mmCIF file of C-alpha atoms in Angstrom:
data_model
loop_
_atom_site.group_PDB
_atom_site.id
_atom_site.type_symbol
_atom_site.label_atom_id
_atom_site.label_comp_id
_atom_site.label_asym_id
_atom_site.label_seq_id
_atom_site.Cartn_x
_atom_site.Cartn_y
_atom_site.Cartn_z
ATOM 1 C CA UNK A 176 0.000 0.000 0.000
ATOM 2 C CA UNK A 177 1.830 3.087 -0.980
ATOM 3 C CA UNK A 178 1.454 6.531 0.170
ATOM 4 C CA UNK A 179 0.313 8.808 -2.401
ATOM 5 C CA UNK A 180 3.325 11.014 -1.481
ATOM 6 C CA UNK A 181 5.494 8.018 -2.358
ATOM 7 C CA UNK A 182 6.646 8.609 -6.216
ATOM 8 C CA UNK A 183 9.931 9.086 -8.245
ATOM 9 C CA UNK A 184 10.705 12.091 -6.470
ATOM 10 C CA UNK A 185 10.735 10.636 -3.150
ATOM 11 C CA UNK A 186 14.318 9.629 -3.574
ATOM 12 C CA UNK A 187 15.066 13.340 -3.753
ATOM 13 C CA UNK A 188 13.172 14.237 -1.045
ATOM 14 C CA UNK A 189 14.766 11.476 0.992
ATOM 15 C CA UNK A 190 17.874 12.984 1.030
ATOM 16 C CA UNK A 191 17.536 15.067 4.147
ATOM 17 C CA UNK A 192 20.181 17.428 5.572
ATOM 18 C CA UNK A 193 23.258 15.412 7.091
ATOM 19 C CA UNK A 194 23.718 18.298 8.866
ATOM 20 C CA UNK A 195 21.940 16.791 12.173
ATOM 21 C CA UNK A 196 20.899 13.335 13.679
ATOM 22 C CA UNK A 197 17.539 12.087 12.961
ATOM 23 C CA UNK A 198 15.601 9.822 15.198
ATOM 24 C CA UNK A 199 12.852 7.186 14.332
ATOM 25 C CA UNK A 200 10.334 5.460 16.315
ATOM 26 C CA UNK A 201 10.280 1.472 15.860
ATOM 27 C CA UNK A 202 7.915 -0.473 18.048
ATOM 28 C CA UNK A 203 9.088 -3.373 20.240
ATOM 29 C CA UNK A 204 6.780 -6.220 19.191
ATOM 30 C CA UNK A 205 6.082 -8.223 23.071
ATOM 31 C CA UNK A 206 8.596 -10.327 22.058
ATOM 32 C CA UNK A 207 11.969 -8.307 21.579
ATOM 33 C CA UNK A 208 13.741 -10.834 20.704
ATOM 34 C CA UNK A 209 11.559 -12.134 17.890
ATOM 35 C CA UNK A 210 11.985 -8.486 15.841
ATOM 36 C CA UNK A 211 15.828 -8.510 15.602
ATOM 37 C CA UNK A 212 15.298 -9.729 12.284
ATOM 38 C CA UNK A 213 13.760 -7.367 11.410
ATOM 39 C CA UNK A 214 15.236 -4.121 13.002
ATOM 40 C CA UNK A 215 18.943 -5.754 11.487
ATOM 41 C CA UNK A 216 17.104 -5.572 8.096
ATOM 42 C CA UNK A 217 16.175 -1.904 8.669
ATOM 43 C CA UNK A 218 19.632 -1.217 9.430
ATOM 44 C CA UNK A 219 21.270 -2.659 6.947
ATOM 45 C CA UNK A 220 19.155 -1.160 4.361
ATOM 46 C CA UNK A 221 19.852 2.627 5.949
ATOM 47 C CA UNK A 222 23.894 1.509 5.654
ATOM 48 C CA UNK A 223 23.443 0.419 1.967
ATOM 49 C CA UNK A 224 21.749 3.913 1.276
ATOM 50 C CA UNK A 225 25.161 4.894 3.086
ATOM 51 C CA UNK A 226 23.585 6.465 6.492
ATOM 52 C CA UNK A 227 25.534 5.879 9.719
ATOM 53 C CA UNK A 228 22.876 3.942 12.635
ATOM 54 C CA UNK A 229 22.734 3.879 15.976
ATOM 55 C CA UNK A 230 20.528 1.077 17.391
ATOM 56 C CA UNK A 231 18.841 2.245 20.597
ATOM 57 C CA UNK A 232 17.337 -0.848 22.457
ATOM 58 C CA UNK A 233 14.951 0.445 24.973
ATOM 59 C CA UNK A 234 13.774 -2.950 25.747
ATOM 60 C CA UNK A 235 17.357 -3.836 27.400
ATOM 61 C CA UNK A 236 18.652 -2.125 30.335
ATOM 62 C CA UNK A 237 22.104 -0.358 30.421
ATOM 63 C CA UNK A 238 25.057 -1.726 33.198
ATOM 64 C CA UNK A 239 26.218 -0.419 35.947
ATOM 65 C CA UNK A 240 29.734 -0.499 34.705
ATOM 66 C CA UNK A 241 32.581 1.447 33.430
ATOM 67 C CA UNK A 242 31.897 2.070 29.660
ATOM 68 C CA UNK A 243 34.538 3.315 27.052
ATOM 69 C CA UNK A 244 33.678 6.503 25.071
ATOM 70 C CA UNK A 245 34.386 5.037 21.817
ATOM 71 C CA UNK A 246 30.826 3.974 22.146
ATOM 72 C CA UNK A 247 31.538 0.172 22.779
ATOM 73 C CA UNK A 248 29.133 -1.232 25.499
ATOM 74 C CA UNK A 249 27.771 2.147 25.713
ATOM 75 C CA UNK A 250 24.363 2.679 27.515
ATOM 76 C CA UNK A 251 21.898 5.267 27.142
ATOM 77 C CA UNK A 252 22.001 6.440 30.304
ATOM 78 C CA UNK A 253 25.431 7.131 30.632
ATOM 79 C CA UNK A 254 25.598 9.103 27.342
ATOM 80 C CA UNK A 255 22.987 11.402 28.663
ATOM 81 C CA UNK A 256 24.619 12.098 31.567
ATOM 82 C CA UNK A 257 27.875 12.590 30.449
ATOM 83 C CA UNK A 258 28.442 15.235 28.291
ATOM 84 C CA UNK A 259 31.967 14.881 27.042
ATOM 85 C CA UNK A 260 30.799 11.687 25.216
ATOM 86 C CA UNK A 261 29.758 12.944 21.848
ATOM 87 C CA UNK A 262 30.030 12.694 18.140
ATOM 88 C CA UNK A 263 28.562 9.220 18.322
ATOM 89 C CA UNK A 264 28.304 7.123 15.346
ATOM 90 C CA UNK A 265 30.379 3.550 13.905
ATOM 91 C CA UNK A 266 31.362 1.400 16.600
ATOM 92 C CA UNK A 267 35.212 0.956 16.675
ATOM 93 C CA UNK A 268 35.140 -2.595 16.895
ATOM 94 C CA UNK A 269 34.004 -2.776 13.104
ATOM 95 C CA UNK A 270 30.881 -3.278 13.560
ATOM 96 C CA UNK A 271 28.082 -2.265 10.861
ATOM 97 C CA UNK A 272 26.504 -0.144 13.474
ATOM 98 C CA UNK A 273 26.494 0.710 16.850
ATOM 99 C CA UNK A 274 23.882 -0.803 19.643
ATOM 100 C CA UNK A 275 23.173 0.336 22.762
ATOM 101 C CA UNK A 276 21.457 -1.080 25.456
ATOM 102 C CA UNK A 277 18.622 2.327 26.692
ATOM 103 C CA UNK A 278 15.442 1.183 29.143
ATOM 104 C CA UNK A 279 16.599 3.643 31.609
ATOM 105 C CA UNK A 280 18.136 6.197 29.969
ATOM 106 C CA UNK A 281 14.399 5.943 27.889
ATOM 107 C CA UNK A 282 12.759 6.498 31.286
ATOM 108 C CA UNK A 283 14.463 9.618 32.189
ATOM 109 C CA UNK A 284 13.562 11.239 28.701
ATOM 110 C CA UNK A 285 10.124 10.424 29.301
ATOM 111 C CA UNK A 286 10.226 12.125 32.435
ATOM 112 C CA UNK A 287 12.096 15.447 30.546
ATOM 113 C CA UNK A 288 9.063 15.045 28.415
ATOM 114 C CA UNK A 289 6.815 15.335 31.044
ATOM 115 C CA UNK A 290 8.222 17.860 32.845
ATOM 116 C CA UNK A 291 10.313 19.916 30.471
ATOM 117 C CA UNK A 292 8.405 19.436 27.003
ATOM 118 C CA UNK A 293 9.031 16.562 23.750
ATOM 119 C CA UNK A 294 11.228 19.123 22.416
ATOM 120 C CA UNK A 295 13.732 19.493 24.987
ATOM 121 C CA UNK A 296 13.509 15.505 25.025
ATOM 122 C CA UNK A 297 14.232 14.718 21.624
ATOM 123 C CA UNK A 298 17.395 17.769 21.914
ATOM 124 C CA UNK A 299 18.995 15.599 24.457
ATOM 125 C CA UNK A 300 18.349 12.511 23.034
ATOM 126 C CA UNK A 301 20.068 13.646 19.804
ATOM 127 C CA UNK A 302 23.087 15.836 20.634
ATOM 128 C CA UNK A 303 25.188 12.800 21.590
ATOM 129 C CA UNK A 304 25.070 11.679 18.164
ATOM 130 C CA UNK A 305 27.356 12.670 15.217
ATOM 131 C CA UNK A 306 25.468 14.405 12.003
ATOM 132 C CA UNK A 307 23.960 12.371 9.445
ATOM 133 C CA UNK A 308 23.061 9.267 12.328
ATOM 134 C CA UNK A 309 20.033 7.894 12.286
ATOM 135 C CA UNK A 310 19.056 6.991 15.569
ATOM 136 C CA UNK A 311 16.202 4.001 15.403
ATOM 137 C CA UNK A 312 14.807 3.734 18.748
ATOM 138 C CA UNK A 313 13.298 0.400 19.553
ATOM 139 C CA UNK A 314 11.239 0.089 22.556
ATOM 140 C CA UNK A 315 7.271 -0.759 23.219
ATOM 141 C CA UNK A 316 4.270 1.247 21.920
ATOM 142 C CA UNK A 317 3.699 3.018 25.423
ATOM 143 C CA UNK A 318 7.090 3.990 26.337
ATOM 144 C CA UNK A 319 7.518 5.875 22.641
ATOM 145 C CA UNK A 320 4.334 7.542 23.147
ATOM 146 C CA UNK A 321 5.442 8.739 26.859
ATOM 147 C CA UNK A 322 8.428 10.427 24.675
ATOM 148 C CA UNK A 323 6.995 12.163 21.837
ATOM 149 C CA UNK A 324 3.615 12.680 22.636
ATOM 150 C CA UNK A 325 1.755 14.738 19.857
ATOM 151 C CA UNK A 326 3.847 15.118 17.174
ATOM 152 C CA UNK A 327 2.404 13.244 14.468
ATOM 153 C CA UNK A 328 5.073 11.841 12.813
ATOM 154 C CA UNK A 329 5.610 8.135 11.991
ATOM 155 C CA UNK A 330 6.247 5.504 14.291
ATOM 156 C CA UNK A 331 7.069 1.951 13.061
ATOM 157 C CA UNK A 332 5.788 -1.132 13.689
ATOM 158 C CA UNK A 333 7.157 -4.385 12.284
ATOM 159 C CA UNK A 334 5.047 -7.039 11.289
ATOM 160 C CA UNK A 335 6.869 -10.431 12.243
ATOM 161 C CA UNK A 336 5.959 -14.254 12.318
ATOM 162 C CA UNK A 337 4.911 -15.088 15.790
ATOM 163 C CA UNK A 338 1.832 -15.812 17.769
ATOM 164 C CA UNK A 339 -0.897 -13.373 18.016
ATOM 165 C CA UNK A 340 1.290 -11.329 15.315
ATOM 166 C CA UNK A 341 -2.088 -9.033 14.604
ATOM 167 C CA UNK A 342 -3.305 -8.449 18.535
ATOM 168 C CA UNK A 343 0.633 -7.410 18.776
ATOM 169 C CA UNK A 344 0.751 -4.865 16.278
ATOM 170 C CA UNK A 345 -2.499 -3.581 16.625
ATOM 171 C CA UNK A 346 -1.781 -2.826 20.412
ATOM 172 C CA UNK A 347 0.838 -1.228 19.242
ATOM 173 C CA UNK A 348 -0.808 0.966 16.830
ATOM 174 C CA UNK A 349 -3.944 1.820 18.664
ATOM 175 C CA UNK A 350 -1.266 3.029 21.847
ATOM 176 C CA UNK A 351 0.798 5.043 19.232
ATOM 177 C CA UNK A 352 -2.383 6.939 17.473
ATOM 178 C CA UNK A 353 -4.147 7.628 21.114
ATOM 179 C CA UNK A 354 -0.948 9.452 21.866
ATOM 180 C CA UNK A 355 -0.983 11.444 18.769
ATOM 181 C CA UNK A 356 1.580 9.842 16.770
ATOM 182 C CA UNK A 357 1.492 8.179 13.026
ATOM 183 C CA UNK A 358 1.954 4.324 13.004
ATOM 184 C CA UNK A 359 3.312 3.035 9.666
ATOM 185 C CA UNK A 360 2.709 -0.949 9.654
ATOM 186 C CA UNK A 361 6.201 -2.632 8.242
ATOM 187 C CA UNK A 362 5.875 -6.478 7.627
ATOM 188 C CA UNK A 363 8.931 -8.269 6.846
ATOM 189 C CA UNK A 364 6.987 -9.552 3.938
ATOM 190 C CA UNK A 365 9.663 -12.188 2.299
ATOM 191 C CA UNK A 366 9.492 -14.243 5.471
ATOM 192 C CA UNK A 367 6.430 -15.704 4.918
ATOM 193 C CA UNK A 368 4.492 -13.310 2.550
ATOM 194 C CA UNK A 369 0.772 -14.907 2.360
ATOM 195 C CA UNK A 370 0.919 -15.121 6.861
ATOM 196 C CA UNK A 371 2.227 -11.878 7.085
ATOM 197 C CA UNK A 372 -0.274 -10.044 4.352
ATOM 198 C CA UNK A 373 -2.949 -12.071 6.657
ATOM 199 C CA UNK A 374 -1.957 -9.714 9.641
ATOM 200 C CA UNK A 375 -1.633 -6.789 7.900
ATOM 201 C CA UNK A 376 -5.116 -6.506 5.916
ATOM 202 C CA UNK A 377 -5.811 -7.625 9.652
ATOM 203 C CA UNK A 378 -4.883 -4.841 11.342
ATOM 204 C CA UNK A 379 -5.174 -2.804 8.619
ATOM 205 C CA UNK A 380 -9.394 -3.532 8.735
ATOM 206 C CA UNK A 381 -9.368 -3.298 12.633
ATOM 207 C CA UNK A 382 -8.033 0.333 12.684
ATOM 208 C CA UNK A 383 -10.164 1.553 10.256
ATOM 209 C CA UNK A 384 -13.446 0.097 11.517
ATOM 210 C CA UNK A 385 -12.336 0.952 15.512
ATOM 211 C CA UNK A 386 -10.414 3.921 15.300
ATOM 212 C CA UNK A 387 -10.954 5.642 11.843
ATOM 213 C CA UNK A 388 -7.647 5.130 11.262
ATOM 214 C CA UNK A 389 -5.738 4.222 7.405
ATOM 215 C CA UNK A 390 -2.540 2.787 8.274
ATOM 216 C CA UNK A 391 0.339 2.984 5.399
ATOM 217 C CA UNK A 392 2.132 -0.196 4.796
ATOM 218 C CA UNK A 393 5.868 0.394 4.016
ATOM 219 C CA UNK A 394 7.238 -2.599 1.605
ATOM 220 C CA UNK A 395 10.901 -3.684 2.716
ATOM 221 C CA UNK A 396 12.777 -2.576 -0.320
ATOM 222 C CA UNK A 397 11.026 0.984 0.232
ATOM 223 C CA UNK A 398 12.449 1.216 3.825
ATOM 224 C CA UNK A 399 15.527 3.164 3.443
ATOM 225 C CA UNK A 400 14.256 5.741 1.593
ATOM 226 C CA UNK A 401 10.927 6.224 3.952
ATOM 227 C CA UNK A 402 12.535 6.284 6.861
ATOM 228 C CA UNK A 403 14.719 9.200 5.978
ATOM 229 C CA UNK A 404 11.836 10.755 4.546
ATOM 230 C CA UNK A 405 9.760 10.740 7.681
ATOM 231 C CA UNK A 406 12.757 10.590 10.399
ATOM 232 C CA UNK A 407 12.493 13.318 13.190
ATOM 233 C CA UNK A 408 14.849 16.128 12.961
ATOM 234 C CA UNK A 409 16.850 17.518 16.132
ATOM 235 C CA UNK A 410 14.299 20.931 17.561
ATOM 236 C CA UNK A 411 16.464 24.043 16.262
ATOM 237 C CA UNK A 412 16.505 26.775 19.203
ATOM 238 C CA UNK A 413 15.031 30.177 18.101
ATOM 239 C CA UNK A 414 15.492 33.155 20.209
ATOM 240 C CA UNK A 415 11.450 33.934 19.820
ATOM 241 C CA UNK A 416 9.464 30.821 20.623
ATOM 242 C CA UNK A 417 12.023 28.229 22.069
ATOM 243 C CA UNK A 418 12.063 25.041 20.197
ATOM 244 C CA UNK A 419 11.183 24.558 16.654
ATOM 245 C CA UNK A 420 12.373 22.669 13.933
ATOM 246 C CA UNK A 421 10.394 18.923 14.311
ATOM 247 C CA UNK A 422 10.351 17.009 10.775
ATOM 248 C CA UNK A 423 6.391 16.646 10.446
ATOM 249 C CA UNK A 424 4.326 19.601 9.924
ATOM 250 C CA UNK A 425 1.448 17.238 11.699
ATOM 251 C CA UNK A 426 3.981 17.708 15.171
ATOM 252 C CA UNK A 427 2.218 20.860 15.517
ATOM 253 C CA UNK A 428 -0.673 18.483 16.694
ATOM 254 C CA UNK A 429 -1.735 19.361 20.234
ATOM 255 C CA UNK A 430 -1.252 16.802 23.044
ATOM 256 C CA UNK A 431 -2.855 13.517 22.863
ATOM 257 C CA UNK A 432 -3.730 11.036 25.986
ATOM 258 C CA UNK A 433 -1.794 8.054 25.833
ATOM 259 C CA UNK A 434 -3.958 6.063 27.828
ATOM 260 C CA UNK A 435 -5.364 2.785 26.624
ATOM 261 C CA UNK A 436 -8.439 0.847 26.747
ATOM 262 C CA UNK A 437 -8.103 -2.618 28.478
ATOM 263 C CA UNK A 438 -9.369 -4.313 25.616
ATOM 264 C CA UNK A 439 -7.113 -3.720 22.181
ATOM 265 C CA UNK A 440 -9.692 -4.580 20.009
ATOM 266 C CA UNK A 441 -12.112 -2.030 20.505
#
């Protein structure tokens, strides 16, 4: 299902300034372990379109101990708290890309969200990292909604083989669009393509009929260049009105309620 947005030109418009990190939203399926798949086939295709990534793994908590500042073993938190650690990008170990371990440091951005606005959030999440990164942040539904809470722009969710693939993702989406944010369904289609279009047109039906919703489905070989496209942009400070500078012209949206329904099917 493509966008109508999504044409010849979009390779153009994919090439977004290197001049800053980006960050995009990727949903942690309940089963982490079950997406890596998927999340290594998102990064490689970002590499092959010859962007540096930094995998941000909100579902794994960050140790206690000493960390270099080559970015090897690096946690979240300890980049945020340290600010002579910078300029993050390729690992030094040779590595395609860099992983780091980020449940708590993802807590205590929530909470500068909270308190101190999403835009002050996303500026320390970002100015670790060198320009041109593109920081994928993978963690569940509700903790990505506590971070950028009415922006409108897109949030991923992969669609993988496992049981109750369809109740997964649609939690997922109906968490992301109650707290004002655009869920893009992205099935790992060559796995098992008939199972996996099952789930989608799944989901895909359920959102529309329960929440008004028309979720995009992003093709695998179209990855690269959508996620560039829609990636989140570093806030730019202006003198005048604070923060401005979000990707999206829908993060303008006002605040949404993250809260969710007990029941993810209604």
């Amino acid at each position: 299902m493509f966008e109508p947005g999504f044409d010849q030109a979009a390779g153009l418009r994919a090439e977004v300034s290197l001049g800053n990190a980006v960050l995009v939203p990727v949903c942690s399926p309940s089963q982490p372990a079950r997406a890596y798949e998927w999340l290594c086939m998102l990064a490689s295709s970002l590499t092959a379109a010859g962007r540096a990534v930094v995998i941000v793994d909100g579902s794994a908590h960050e140790s206690s101990h000493s960390h270099r500042h080559d970015g090897a073993h690096l946690g979240l938190m300890r980049v945020l708290q340290d600010p002579s650690i910078a300029h993050l990008e390729r690992p030094a170990d040779g590595t395609d890309w860099l992983v780091m371990p980020g449940a708590t440091g993802l807590q205590a951005l929530q909470e500068t969200a909270h308190v101190a606005g999403v835009h002050m959030a996303l500026s320390r999440l970002l100015t670790p990292f060198a320009p041109g990164v593109v920081v994928l942040m993978f963690a569940p539904a509700f903790s990505l909604a506590g971070l950028l809470p009415g922006l409108g722009a897109r949030a991923l969710v992969p669609v993988i083989e496992q049981p109750q693939a369809s109740i997964d993702a649609y939690g997922s989406v109906k968490v992301l669009h109650a707290a004002g944010l655009s869920p893009v369904l992205a099935p790992l289609s060559f796995a098992a393509p008939a199972g996996l279009q099952t789930v989608v047109n799944t989901v895909a039906d359920t959102a529309q009929r329960h929440l008004g919703l028309s979720l995009d489905s992003w093709p695998v070989a179209t990855w690269a260049l959508r996620v560039q496209e829609s990636a989140i942009e570093r806030p730019r400070p202006t003198p005048a009105h604070g923060y401005h500078g979000l990707l999206p012209a829908a993060s303008h949206a006002s605040h949404a309620a993250a809260a969710v329904a007990p029941s993810l099917w209604s």
